[in-house]
CSV table of C-alpha atoms in Angstrom, one decimal:
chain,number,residue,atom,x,y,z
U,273,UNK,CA,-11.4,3.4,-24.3
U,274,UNK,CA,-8.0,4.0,-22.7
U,275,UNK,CA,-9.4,1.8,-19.6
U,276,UNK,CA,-7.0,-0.7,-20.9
U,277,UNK,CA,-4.0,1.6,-21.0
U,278,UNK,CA,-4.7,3.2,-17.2
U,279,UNK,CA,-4.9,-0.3,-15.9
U,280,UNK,CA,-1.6,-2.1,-17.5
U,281,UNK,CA,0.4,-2.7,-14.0
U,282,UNK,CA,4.0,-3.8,-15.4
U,283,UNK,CA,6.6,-0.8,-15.4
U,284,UNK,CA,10.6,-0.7,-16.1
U,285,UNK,CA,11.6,-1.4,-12.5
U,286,UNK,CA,10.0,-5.0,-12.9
U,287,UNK,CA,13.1,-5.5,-15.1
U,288,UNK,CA,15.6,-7.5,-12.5
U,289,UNK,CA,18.9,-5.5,-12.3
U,290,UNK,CA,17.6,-2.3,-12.4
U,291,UNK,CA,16.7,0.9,-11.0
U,292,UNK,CA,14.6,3.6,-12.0
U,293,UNK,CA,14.4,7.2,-10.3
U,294,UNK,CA,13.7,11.1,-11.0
U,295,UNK,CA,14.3,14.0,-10.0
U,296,UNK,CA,11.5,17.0,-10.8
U,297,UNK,CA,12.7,20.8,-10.8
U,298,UNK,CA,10.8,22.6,-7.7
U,299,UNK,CA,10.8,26.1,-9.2
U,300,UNK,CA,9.8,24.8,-13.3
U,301,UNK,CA,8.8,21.7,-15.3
U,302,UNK,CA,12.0,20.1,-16.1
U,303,UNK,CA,14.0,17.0,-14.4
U,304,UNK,CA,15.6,13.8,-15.2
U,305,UNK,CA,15.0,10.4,-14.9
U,306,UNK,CA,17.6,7.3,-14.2
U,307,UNK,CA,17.7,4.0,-15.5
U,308,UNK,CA,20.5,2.4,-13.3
U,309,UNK,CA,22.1,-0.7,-13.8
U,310,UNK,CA,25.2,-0.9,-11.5
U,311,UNK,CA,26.0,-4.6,-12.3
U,312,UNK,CA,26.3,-3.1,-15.7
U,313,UNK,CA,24.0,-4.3,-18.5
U,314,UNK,CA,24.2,-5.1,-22.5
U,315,UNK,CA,23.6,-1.6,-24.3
U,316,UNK,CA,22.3,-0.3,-27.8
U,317,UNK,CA,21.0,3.0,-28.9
U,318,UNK,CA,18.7,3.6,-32.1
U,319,UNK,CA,18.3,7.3,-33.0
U,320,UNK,CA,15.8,7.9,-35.4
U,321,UNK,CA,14.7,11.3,-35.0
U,322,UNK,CA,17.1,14.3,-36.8
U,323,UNK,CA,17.8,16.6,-34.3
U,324,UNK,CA,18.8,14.3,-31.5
U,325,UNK,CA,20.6,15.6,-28.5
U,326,UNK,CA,22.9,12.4,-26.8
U,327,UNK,CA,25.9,11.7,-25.1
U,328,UNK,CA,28.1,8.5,-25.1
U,329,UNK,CA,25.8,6.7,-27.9
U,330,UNK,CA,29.0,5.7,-30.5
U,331,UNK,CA,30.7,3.1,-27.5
U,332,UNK,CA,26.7,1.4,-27.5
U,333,UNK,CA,27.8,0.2,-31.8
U,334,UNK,CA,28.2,-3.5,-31.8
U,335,UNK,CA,31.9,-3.2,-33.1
U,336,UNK,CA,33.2,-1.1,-30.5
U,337,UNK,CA,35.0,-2.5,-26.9
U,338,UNK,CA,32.8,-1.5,-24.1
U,339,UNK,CA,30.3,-3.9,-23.2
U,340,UNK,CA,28.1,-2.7,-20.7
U,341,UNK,CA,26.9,0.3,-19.2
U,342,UNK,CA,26.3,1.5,-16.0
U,343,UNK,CA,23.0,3.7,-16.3
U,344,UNK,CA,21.0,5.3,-18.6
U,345,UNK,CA,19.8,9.4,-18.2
U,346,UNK,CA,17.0,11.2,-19.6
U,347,UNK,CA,16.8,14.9,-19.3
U,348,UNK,CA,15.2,17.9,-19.9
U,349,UNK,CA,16.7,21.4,-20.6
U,350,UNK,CA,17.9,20.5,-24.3
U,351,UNK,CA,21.9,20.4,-24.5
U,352,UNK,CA,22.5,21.8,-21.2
U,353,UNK,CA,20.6,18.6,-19.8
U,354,UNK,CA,23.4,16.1,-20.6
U,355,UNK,CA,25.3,17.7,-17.4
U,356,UNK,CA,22.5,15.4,-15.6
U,357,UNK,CA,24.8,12.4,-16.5
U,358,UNK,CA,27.7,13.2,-15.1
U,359,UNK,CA,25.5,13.3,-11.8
U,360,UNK,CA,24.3,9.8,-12.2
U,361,UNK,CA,28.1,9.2,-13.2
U,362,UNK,CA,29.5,10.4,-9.6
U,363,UNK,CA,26.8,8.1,-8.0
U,364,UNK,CA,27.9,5.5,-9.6
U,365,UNK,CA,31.5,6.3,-8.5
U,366,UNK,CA,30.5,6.3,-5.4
U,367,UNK,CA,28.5,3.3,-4.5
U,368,UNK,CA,31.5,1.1,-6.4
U,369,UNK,CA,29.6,0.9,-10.0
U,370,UNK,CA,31.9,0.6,-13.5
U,371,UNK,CA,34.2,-0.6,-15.8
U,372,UNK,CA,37.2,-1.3,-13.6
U,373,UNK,CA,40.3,0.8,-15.0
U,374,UNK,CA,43.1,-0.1,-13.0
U,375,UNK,CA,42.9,2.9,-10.4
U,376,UNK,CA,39.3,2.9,-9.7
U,377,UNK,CA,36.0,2.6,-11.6
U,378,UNK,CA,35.1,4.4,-14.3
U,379,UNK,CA,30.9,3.7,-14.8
U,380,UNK,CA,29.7,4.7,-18.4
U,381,UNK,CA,26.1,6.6,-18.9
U,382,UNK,CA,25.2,7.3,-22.2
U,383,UNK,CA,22.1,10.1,-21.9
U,384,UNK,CA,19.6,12.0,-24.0
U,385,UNK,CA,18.0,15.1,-23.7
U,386,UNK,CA,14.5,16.4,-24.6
U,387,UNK,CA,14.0,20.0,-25.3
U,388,UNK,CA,11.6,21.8,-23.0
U,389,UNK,CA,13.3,25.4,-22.8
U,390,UNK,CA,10.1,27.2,-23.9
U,391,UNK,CA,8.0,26.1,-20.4
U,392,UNK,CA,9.4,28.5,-18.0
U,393,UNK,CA,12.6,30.0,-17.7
U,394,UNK,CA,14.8,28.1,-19.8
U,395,UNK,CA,17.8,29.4,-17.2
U,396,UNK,CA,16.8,26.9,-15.0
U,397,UNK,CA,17.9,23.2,-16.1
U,398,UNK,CA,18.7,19.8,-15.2
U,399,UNK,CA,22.5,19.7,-14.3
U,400,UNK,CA,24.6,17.0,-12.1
U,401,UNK,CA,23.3,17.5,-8.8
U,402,UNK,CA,20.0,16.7,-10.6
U,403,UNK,CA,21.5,13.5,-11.9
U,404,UNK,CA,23.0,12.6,-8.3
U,405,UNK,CA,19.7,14.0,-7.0
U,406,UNK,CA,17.7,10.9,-9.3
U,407,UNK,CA,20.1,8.1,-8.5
U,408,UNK,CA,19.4,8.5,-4.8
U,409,UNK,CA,15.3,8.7,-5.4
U,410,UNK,CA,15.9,5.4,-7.5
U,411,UNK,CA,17.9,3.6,-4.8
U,412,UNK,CA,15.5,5.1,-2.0
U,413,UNK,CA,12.5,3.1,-4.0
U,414,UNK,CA,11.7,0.0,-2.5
U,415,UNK,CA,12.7,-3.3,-4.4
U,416,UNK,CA,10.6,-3.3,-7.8
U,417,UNK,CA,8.6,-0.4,-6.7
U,418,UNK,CA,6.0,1.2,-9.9
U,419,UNK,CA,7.8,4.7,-10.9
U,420,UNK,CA,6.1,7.7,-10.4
U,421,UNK,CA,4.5,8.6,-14.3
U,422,UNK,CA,3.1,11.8,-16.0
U,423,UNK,CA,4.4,15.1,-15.2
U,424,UNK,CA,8.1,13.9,-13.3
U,425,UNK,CA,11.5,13.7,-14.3
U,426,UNK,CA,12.5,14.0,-18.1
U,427,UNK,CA,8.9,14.4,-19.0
U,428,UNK,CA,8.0,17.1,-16.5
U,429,UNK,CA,8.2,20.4,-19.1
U,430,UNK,CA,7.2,17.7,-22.0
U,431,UNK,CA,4.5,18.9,-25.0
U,432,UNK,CA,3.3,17.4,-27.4
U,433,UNK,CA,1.3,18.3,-30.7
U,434,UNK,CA,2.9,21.4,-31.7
U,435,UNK,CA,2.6,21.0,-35.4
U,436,UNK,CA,0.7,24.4,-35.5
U,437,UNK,CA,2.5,26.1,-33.4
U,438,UNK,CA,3.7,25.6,-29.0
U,439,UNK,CA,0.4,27.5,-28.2
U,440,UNK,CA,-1.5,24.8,-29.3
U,441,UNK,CA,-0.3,21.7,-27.7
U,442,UNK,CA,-0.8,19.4,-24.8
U,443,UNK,CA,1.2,18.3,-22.1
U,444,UNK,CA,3.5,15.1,-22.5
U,445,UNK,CA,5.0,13.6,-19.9
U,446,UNK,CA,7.2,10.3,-19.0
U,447,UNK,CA,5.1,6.6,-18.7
U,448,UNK,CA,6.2,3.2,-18.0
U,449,UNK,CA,5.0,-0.3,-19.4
U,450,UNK,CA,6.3,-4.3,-18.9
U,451,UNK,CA,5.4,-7.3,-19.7
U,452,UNK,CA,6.8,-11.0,-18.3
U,453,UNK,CA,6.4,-14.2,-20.3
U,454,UNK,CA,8.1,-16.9,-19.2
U,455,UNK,CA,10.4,-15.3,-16.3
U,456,UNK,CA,11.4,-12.9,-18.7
U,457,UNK,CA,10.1,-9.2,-18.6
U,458,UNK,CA,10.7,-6.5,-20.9
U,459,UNK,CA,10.0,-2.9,-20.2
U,460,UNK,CA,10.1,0.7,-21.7
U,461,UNK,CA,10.3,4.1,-19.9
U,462,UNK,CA,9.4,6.3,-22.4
U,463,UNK,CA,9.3,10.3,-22.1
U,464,UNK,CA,7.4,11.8,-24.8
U,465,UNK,CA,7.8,15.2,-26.2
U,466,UNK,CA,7.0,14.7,-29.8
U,467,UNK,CA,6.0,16.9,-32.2
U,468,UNK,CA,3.2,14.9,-33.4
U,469,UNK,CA,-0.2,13.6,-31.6
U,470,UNK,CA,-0.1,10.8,-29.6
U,471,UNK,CA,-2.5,7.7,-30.2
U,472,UNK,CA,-3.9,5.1,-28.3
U,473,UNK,CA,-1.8,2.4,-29.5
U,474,UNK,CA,-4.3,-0.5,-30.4
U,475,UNK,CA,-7.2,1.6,-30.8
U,476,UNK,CA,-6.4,4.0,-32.8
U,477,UNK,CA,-8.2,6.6,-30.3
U,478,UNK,CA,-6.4,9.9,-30.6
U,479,UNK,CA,-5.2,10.8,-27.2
U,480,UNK,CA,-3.3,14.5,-27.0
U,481,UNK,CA,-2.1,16.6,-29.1
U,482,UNK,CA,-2.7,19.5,-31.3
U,483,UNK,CA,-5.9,21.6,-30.4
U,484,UNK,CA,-8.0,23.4,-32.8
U,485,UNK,CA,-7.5,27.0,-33.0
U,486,UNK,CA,-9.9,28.1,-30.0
U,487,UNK,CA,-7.9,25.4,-28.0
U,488,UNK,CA,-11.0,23.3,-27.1
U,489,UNK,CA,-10.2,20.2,-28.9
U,490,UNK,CA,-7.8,18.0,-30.0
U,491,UNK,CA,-7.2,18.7,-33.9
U,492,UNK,CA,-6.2,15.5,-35.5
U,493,UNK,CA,-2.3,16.8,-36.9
U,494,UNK,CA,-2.6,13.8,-39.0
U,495,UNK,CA,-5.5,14.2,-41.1
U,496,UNK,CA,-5.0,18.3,-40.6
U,497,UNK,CA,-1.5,17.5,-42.9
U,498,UNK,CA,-3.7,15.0,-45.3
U,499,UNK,CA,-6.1,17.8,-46.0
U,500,UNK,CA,-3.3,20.2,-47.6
U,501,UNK,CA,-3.1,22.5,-43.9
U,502,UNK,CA,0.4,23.9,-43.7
U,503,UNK,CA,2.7,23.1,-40.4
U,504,UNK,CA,4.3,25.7,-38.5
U,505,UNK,CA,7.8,26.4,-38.8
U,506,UNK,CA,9.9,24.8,-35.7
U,507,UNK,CA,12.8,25.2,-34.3
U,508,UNK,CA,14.7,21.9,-34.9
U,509,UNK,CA,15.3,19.9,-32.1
U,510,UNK,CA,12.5,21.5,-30.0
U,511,UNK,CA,10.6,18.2,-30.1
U,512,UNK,CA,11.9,14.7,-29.0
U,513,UNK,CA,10.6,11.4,-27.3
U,514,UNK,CA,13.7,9.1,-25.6
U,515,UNK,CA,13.7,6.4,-23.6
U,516,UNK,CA,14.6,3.0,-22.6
U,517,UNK,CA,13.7,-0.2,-23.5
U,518,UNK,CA,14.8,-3.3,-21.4
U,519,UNK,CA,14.8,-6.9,-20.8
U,520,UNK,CA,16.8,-8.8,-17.8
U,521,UNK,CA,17.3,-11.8,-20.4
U,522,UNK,CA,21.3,-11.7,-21.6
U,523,UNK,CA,21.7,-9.9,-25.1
U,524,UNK,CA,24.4,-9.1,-27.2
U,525,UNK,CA,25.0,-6.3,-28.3
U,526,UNK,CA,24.2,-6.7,-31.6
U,527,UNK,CA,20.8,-8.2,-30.3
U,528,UNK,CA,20.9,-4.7,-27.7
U,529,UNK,CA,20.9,-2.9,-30.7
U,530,UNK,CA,18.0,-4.5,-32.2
U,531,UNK,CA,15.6,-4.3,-29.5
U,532,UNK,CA,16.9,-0.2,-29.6
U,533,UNK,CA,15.6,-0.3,-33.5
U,534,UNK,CA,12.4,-2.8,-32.7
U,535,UNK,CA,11.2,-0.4,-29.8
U,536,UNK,CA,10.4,2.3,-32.5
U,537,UNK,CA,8.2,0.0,-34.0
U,538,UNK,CA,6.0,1.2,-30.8
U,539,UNK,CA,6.5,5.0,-30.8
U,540,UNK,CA,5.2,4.7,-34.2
U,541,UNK,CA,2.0,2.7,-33.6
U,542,UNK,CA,1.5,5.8,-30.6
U,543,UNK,CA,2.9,9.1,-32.2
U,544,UNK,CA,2.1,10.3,-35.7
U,545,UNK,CA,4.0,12.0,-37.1
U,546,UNK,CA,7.3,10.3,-35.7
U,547,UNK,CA,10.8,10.4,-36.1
U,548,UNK,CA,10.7,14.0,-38.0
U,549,UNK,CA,13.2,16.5,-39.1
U,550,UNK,CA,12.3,18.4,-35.9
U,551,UNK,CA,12.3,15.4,-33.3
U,552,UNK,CA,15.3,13.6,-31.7
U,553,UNK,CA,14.0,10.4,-31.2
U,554,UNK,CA,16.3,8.0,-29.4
U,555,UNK,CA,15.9,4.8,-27.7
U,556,UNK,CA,18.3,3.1,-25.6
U,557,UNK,CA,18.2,-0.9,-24.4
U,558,UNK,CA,19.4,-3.0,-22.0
U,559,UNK,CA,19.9,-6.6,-21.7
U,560,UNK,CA,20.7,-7.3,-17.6
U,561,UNK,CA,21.0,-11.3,-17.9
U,562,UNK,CA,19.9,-11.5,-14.7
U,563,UNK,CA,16.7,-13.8,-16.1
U,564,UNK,CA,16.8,-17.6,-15.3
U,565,UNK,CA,15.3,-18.0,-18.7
U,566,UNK,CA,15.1,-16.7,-22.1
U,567,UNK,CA,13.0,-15.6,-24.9
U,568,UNK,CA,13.0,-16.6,-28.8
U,569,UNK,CA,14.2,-13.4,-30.4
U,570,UNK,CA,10.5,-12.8,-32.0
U,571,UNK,CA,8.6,-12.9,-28.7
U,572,UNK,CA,11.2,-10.8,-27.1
U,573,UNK,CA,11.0,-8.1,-29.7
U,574,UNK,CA,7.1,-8.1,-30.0
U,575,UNK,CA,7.1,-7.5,-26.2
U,576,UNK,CA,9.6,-4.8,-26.6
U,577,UNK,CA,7.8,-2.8,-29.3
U,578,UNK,CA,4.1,-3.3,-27.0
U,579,UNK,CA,5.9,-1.7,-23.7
U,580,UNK,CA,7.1,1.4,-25.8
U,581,UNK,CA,3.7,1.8,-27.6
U,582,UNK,CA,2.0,1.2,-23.8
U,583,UNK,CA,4.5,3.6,-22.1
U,584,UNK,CA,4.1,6.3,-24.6
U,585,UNK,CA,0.9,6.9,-24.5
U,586,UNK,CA,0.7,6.4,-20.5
U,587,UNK,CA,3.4,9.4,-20.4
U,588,UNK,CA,0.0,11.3,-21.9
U,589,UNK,CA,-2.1,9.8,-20.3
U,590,UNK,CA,-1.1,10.6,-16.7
U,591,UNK,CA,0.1,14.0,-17.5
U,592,UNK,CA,-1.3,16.9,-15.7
U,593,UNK,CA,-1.0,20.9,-16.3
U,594,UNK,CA,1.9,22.0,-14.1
U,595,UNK,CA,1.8,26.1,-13.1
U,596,UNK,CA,4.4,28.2,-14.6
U,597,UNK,CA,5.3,31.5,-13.5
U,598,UNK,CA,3.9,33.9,-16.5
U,599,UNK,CA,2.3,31.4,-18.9
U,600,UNK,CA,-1.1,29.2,-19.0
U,601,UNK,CA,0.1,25.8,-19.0
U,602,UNK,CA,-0.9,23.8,-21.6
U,603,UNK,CA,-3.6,21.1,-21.0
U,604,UNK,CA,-3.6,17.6,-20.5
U,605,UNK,CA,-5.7,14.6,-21.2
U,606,UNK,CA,-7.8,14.9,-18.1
U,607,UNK,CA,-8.6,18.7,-19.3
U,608,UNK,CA,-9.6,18.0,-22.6
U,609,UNK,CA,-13.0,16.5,-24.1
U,610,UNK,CA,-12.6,13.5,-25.0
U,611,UNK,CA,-12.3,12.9,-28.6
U,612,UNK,CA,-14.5,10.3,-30.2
């Protein structure tokens, strides 16, 4: 049944004007992943869950000056994973990317972090050599080139399903999705950390997430909640699915900020529970306006809220158990029974 899901080909980088690179830890699941967009783009943020983690997300209102970005960064490592923007900010700098001040370029990346603290030693964390580190893997990717998915970047220390507790949850992970009607595509890069289980989005199949007690299958946190079973007490914020939703058709940035809040619409038909006291849910968008065409606003938005829903549950999907030094990894799809 997720056939369908394995096989979607569109991806983020199809979206013309941008750039999409990560960077993975080599000594513990964590990274950070790039959306660049040196041209600069239309920007809006929608943050839904409670215990977000951002950076730069109040210039993205419709009311304030700036009007474009420069790049978008998703990181690992909690708080101490915003330092992975200043990276992608210096890169920028560099290659002759944002808003022009005068006296040079200033290029504006608003960020979001994912906590993943608990998978290794937290001590080690995305910082801004691993924000430079991303921006040169995106520009090194040829023109349009499919991101790597699963276990990379923002989503490489990502869980998911820990409703009862860390020990009994699945590995997340980071997936892409896109779709083009009309010479316009729209695409999500979604890393998914969530709290809750994570669904096949037109199916209904549950995918990953929390496992029964022994650990040999997936629970079902949804109807586990239904039939009166307490939750386990979580640290706030240790749970969080961001991304970035995109289109290369021109926005505003009150229409940015729309496809920001529509693009929930598809974490929500993939992750159950969502946007929860203990989840930072935040989605970014991007309107490059580098399309020769354009969308009605309905069609744009229904494409916008399929690629996050797609995305989402590749990030599971693709996932795979990654060693850490003194722990069992936590399983992915591929090392679970598949659940009927």
């Amino acid at each position: 049944m997720t056939d369908d899901l394995l096989a979607h080909n569109g991806h983020l980088a199809q979206v013309l004007g941008l750039h999409v690179g990560h960077f993975t830890h080599p000594d513990r699941p964590t990274g950070c992943s790039v959306v660049l967009c040196p041209q600069g783009a239309t920007a809006g943020v929608d943050v839904r869950g409670a215990a977000p983690g951002t950076r730069e997300t109040d210039l993205l209102h419709p009311s304030h000056l700036v009007q474009h970005v420069h790049g978008i960064t998703l990181a690992g490592g909690s708080a101490w994973g915003l330092d992975a923007a200043s990276g992608t900010a210096r890169w920028l700098e560099e290659h002759g990317a944002g808003l022009d001040i005068g006296v040079g370029r200033l290029p504006l990346v608003p960020a979001a972090v994912l906590f993943d603290l608990t998978v290794g030693d937290m001590r080690i964390r995305p910082d801004a050599a691993a924000g430079y580190a991303a921006c040169q893997a995106a520009c090194a990717a040829a023109p349009h080139q499919r991101p790597a998915e699963g276990s990379v970047g923002a989503g490489a220390g990502a869980l998911v399903g820990k409703i009862f507790g860390f020990d009994r949850a699945m590995q997340g992970g980071i997936g892409t999705a896109s779709f083009t009607v009309h010479g316009v595509t729209v695409g999500a890069l979604i890393a998914c950390n969530a709290v809750g289980d994570v669904y096949h989005p037109r199916s209904g199949q549950l995918l990953a997430g929390c496992r029964s007690s022994d650990g040999r299958q997936l629970l079902g946190a949804r109807d586990a909640l239904l039939q009166g079973h307490a939750p386990q007490s979580l640290l706030a914020g240790s749970n969080t699915t961001i991304g970035v939703v995109a289109t290369d058709m021109a926005l505003t940035k009150a229409q940015a900020q729309r496809l920001a809040t529509v693009g929930h619409d598809g974490l929500a038909r993939a992750i159950n529970p969502v946007h929860t006291m203990s989840d930072g849910d935040t989605l970014f968008a991007l309107g490059t306006g580098q399309a020769p065409k354009a969308l009605d606003l309905m069609t744009l938005f229904t494409l916008a809220a399929e690629a996050v829903a797609i995305a989402t549950a590749r990030a599971v999907l693709l996932a795979r158990a990654l060693p850490v030094a003194g722990q069992t990894p936590a399983p992915s799809w591929a090392d679970m029974p598949p659940c009927l």
